[in-house]
Amino acid sequence: MTMVEQEPVEGAAPRDGRLRVFLVDDHAMFRAGVRAELGERVEVVGEASTVAEAVSRIAATQPDVVLLDVHMPDGGGRAVLEAMRRTHPQVRFLALSVSDAAEDVIGLIRAGARGYVTKTISPEELTDAIRRVADGDAVFSPRLAGFVLDAFASRPDAPVADPELDQLTNREREVLRLLARGYAYKEIARELYISIKTVETHVSNVLRKLQMSNRYELSRWAADRRLV
């Protein structure tokens, strides 16, 4: 995505009836890229990088659709959804995440999101997804729809995580998932907008918590749990 910094006008009314969209993501460069790619297709009325900011500014701006990251340091998209859904039921949420793990998809949908797409989506597809969610449709990247159907049709009340996985933070799960797919540390750092040293720290923490000694054991563990 083109990383062009431009300040949204917080709470501004749409100039021409375009959909009002709010961005929630803890990476400023990614938010800038989304704004640049969406261009004039929608009206970006605000953005936030933390759960507290998101809750406050969404309430103030009353957007049509919130583009919501799943994993953030202070609780992530689910915390935003749980804080907003009772007081602002008219606001619709579309998850936009690097993660395509079943437990993330199902968790966000159960919390009230109307759709879930990954960050590989094209600007045209994202614009279409925003419009469909605003119209009340449910929207998913093709592979992710199967997770939702399986969870709600065959096992509607089944838990989506296990005790070992619950030991890991959201960021550690993201690093583990990419590591298991064969990403090098520098590729993980680039994908998650963090430093290589931070990636190394997360991998060390995961190894310690799961009592494993190398990335190959982690990869097998992740594959057994269908996290890859």
Short mmCIF file of C-alpha atoms in Angstrom, two decimals:
data_model
loop_
_atom_site.label_atom_id
_atom_site.label_comp_id
_atom_site.label_asym_id
_atom_site.label_seq_id
_atom_site.Cartn_x
_atom_site.Cartn_y
_atom_site.Cartn_z
CA MET A 1 0.00 0.00 0.00
CA THR A 2 1.16 3.57 -0.66
CA MET A 3 2.21 5.07 2.64
CA VAL A 4 1.01 8.67 2.33
CA GLU A 5 0.43 10.50 5.60
CA GLN A 6 -2.65 12.68 5.71
CA GLU A 7 -4.61 13.71 8.75
CA PRO A 8 -8.29 12.76 8.75
CA VAL A 9 -10.70 15.40 9.96
CA GLU A 10 -12.04 13.87 13.15
CA GLY A 11 -15.81 13.76 13.14
CA ALA A 12 -16.21 15.61 9.85
CA ALA A 13 -19.48 15.08 8.04
CA PRO A 14 -19.29 13.39 4.64
CA ARG A 15 -19.19 15.89 1.81
CA ASP A 16 -21.23 13.96 -0.72
CA GLY A 17 -23.08 11.14 0.97
CA ARG A 18 -20.17 8.70 0.94
CA LEU A 19 -19.99 6.08 3.65
CA ARG A 20 -18.36 7.25 6.87
CA VAL A 21 -15.51 4.95 7.86
CA PHE A 22 -13.37 4.81 11.01
CA LEU A 23 -9.96 3.05 11.16
CA VAL A 24 -8.71 1.13 14.21
CA ASP A 25 -5.17 -0.23 13.96
CA ASP A 26 -2.10 0.20 16.15
CA HIS A 27 0.22 0.80 13.16
CA ALA A 28 0.17 4.40 11.94
CA MET A 29 1.81 3.49 8.62
CA PHE A 30 -0.85 0.91 7.90
CA ARG A 31 -3.65 3.37 8.70
CA ALA A 32 -2.05 5.92 6.38
CA GLY A 33 -1.84 3.28 3.67
CA VAL A 34 -5.50 2.35 4.03
CA ARG A 35 -6.54 6.00 3.83
CA ALA A 36 -4.46 6.50 0.71
CA GLU A 37 -5.76 3.36 -0.99
CA LEU A 38 -9.41 4.06 -0.17
CA GLY A 39 -8.91 7.54 -1.56
CA GLU A 40 -12.19 9.22 -2.45
CA ARG A 41 -14.25 6.05 -2.34
CA VAL A 42 -15.36 6.61 1.28
CA GLU A 43 -15.13 9.36 3.91
CA VAL A 44 -12.58 8.49 6.62
CA VAL A 45 -13.93 10.33 9.66
CA GLY A 46 -11.36 9.25 12.24
CA GLU A 47 -8.87 6.72 13.45
CA ALA A 48 -7.49 5.22 16.65
CA SER A 49 -4.52 3.12 17.70
CA THR A 50 -5.77 1.86 21.08
CA VAL A 51 -8.96 0.38 22.46
CA ALA A 52 -9.65 3.42 24.67
CA GLU A 53 -9.16 5.83 21.76
CA ALA A 54 -11.36 3.72 19.53
CA VAL A 55 -14.24 3.55 22.01
CA SER A 56 -14.16 7.30 22.65
CA ARG A 57 -13.76 8.43 19.03
CA ILE A 58 -16.23 5.98 17.51
CA ALA A 59 -18.84 7.24 19.97
CA ALA A 60 -18.01 10.83 18.96
CA THR A 61 -17.94 10.35 15.19
CA GLN A 62 -20.77 7.81 14.74
CA PRO A 63 -19.32 6.18 11.58
CA ASP A 64 -21.22 3.80 9.34
CA VAL A 65 -18.46 1.18 9.35
CA VAL A 66 -15.40 0.63 11.54
CA LEU A 67 -12.39 -1.16 10.02
CA LEU A 68 -11.06 -3.03 13.01
CA ASP A 69 -7.71 -4.70 13.61
CA VAL A 70 -7.90 -7.94 15.59
CA HIS A 71 -4.69 -7.79 17.61
CA MET A 72 -3.58 -4.70 19.50
CA PRO A 73 -1.49 -4.48 22.67
CA ASP A 74 -4.35 -3.38 24.94
CA GLY A 75 -7.05 -5.90 24.09
CA GLY A 76 -7.63 -5.68 20.38
CA GLY A 77 -10.71 -5.62 18.23
CA ARG A 78 -12.81 -7.81 20.46
CA ALA A 79 -12.46 -5.36 23.36
CA VAL A 80 -13.64 -2.53 21.11
CA LEU A 81 -16.63 -4.55 19.93
CA GLU A 82 -17.65 -5.56 23.43
CA ALA A 83 -17.47 -1.95 24.61
CA MET A 84 -19.48 -0.55 21.68
CA ARG A 85 -22.12 -3.07 20.68
CA ARG A 86 -24.62 -2.29 23.46
CA THR A 87 -24.39 1.49 23.33
CA HIS A 88 -23.94 1.94 19.57
CA PRO A 89 -25.66 -0.99 17.84
CA GLN A 90 -26.07 1.00 14.61
CA VAL A 91 -22.29 1.04 13.99
CA ARG A 92 -21.12 -1.93 11.92
CA PHE A 93 -17.69 -3.49 12.28
CA LEU A 94 -15.53 -5.12 9.61
CA ALA A 95 -12.38 -6.87 10.85
CA LEU A 96 -9.29 -6.14 8.74
CA SER A 97 -6.39 -8.25 9.96
CA VAL A 98 -3.16 -9.98 9.02
CA SER A 99 -4.46 -13.03 10.89
CA ASP A 100 -6.51 -15.69 9.10
CA ALA A 101 -6.67 -18.06 12.07
CA ALA A 102 -10.00 -19.72 12.78
CA GLU A 103 -10.07 -18.70 16.44
CA ASP A 104 -9.58 -15.04 15.54
CA VAL A 105 -12.28 -15.08 12.88
CA ILE A 106 -14.82 -16.87 15.06
CA GLY A 107 -14.00 -14.77 18.12
CA LEU A 108 -14.60 -11.48 16.31
CA ILE A 109 -17.82 -12.68 14.69
CA ARG A 110 -19.16 -13.91 18.00
CA ALA A 111 -18.32 -10.52 19.49
CA GLY A 112 -20.44 -8.81 16.85
CA ALA A 113 -18.35 -8.06 13.74
CA ARG A 114 -20.29 -8.22 10.46
CA GLY A 115 -17.34 -9.46 8.45
CA TYR A 116 -13.69 -10.40 8.43
CA VAL A 117 -11.17 -9.82 5.64
CA THR A 118 -7.40 -10.08 5.55
CA LYS A 119 -4.93 -7.29 4.83
CA THR A 120 -4.06 -8.82 1.45
CA ILE A 121 -7.41 -7.53 0.13
CA SER A 122 -7.31 -5.10 -2.79
CA PRO A 123 -8.61 -1.52 -2.41
CA GLU A 124 -11.54 -2.26 -4.73
CA GLU A 125 -12.48 -5.40 -2.79
CA LEU A 126 -12.16 -3.56 0.52
CA THR A 127 -14.41 -0.76 -0.69
CA ASP A 128 -16.99 -3.32 -1.81
CA ALA A 129 -16.76 -5.11 1.56
CA ILE A 130 -17.33 -1.83 3.41
CA ARG A 131 -20.42 -1.08 1.33
CA ARG A 132 -21.84 -4.54 1.82
CA VAL A 133 -21.30 -4.46 5.59
CA ALA A 134 -22.94 -1.02 5.74
CA ASP A 135 -25.93 -2.53 3.90
CA GLY A 136 -26.20 -5.27 6.51
CA ASP A 137 -24.49 -8.12 4.65
CA ALA A 138 -21.92 -10.45 6.19
CA VAL A 139 -18.60 -10.37 4.32
CA PHE A 140 -15.65 -12.75 4.55
CA SER A 141 -12.53 -13.53 2.60
CA PRO A 142 -13.35 -16.82 0.78
CA ARG A 143 -11.21 -19.13 2.94
CA LEU A 144 -12.50 -17.61 6.18
CA ALA A 145 -16.18 -18.19 5.47
CA GLY A 146 -15.70 -21.92 6.02
CA PHE A 147 -14.44 -21.32 9.56
CA VAL A 148 -17.60 -19.44 10.43
CA LEU A 149 -19.92 -22.01 8.85
CA ASP A 150 -18.16 -24.86 10.67
CA ALA A 151 -18.23 -23.09 14.01
CA PHE A 152 -21.83 -21.91 13.97
CA ALA A 153 -23.50 -24.75 12.06
CA SER A 154 -21.88 -27.84 13.53
CA ARG A 155 -20.46 -26.67 16.87
CA PRO A 156 -22.14 -23.40 17.85
CA ASP A 157 -21.09 -23.53 21.49
CA ALA A 158 -17.66 -25.10 21.12
CA PRO A 159 -14.64 -23.24 22.50
CA VAL A 160 -12.14 -22.10 19.88
CA ALA A 161 -8.95 -22.19 21.93
CA ASP A 162 -7.10 -24.66 24.12
CA PRO A 163 -5.28 -24.12 27.45
CA GLU A 164 -1.81 -24.20 25.88
CA LEU A 165 -2.77 -21.66 23.24
CA ASP A 166 -4.34 -19.44 25.91
CA GLN A 167 -0.88 -18.96 27.43
CA LEU A 168 0.18 -16.93 24.42
CA THR A 169 -0.53 -13.26 23.86
CA ASN A 170 -2.22 -12.18 20.64
CA ARG A 171 1.08 -10.94 19.21
CA GLU A 172 2.85 -14.18 20.14
CA ARG A 173 0.17 -16.12 18.25
CA GLU A 174 0.69 -13.96 15.17
CA VAL A 175 4.45 -14.52 15.29
CA LEU A 176 3.99 -18.25 15.83
CA ARG A 177 1.59 -18.54 12.91
CA LEU A 178 3.95 -16.80 10.49
CA LEU A 179 6.94 -18.72 11.81
CA ALA A 180 5.11 -22.00 11.23
CA ARG A 181 4.43 -20.95 7.64
CA GLY A 182 8.16 -20.70 7.03
CA TYR A 183 8.61 -16.93 7.31
CA ALA A 184 12.11 -15.72 8.23
CA TYR A 185 12.43 -13.36 11.20
CA LYS A 186 12.92 -10.34 8.95
CA GLU A 187 9.81 -11.30 6.95
CA ILE A 188 7.76 -11.59 10.15
CA ALA A 189 9.06 -8.20 11.26
CA ARG A 190 8.03 -6.63 7.96
CA GLU A 191 4.60 -8.30 7.97
CA LEU A 192 3.76 -7.20 11.53
CA TYR A 193 5.51 -3.80 11.44
CA ILE A 194 7.83 -4.68 14.33
CA SER A 195 11.60 -5.00 14.69
CA ILE A 196 13.56 -8.22 14.20
CA LYS A 197 14.65 -8.00 17.84
CA THR A 198 11.00 -7.89 18.90
CA VAL A 199 10.29 -10.95 16.77
CA GLU A 200 13.17 -12.78 18.46
CA THR A 201 11.79 -11.84 21.88
CA HIS A 202 8.32 -13.15 20.99
CA VAL A 203 9.75 -16.43 19.67
CA SER A 204 11.77 -16.88 22.86
CA ASN A 205 8.66 -16.27 24.95
CA VAL A 206 6.64 -18.79 22.93
CA LEU A 207 9.37 -21.43 23.21
CA ARG A 208 9.54 -20.89 26.97
CA LYS A 209 5.77 -20.99 27.52
CA LEU A 210 5.27 -24.11 25.41
CA GLN A 211 8.45 -25.74 26.72
CA MET A 212 9.94 -26.32 23.29
CA SER A 213 13.47 -25.89 22.03
CA ASN A 214 13.30 -24.83 18.37
CA ARG A 215 11.10 -23.44 15.59
CA TYR A 216 10.55 -26.86 14.03
CA GLU A 217 8.81 -28.13 17.14
CA LEU A 218 6.73 -24.94 17.16
CA SER A 219 5.78 -25.48 13.52
CA ARG A 220 4.56 -29.01 14.19
CA TRP A 221 2.65 -27.84 17.25
CA ALA A 222 0.96 -25.08 15.25
CA ALA A 223 0.13 -27.46 12.38
CA ASP A 224 -1.46 -29.97 14.80
CA ARG A 225 -3.79 -27.20 15.97
CA ARG A 226 -4.53 -25.99 12.43
CA LEU A 227 -3.06 -22.59 13.15
CA VAL A 228 -0.98 -22.48 9.97
#
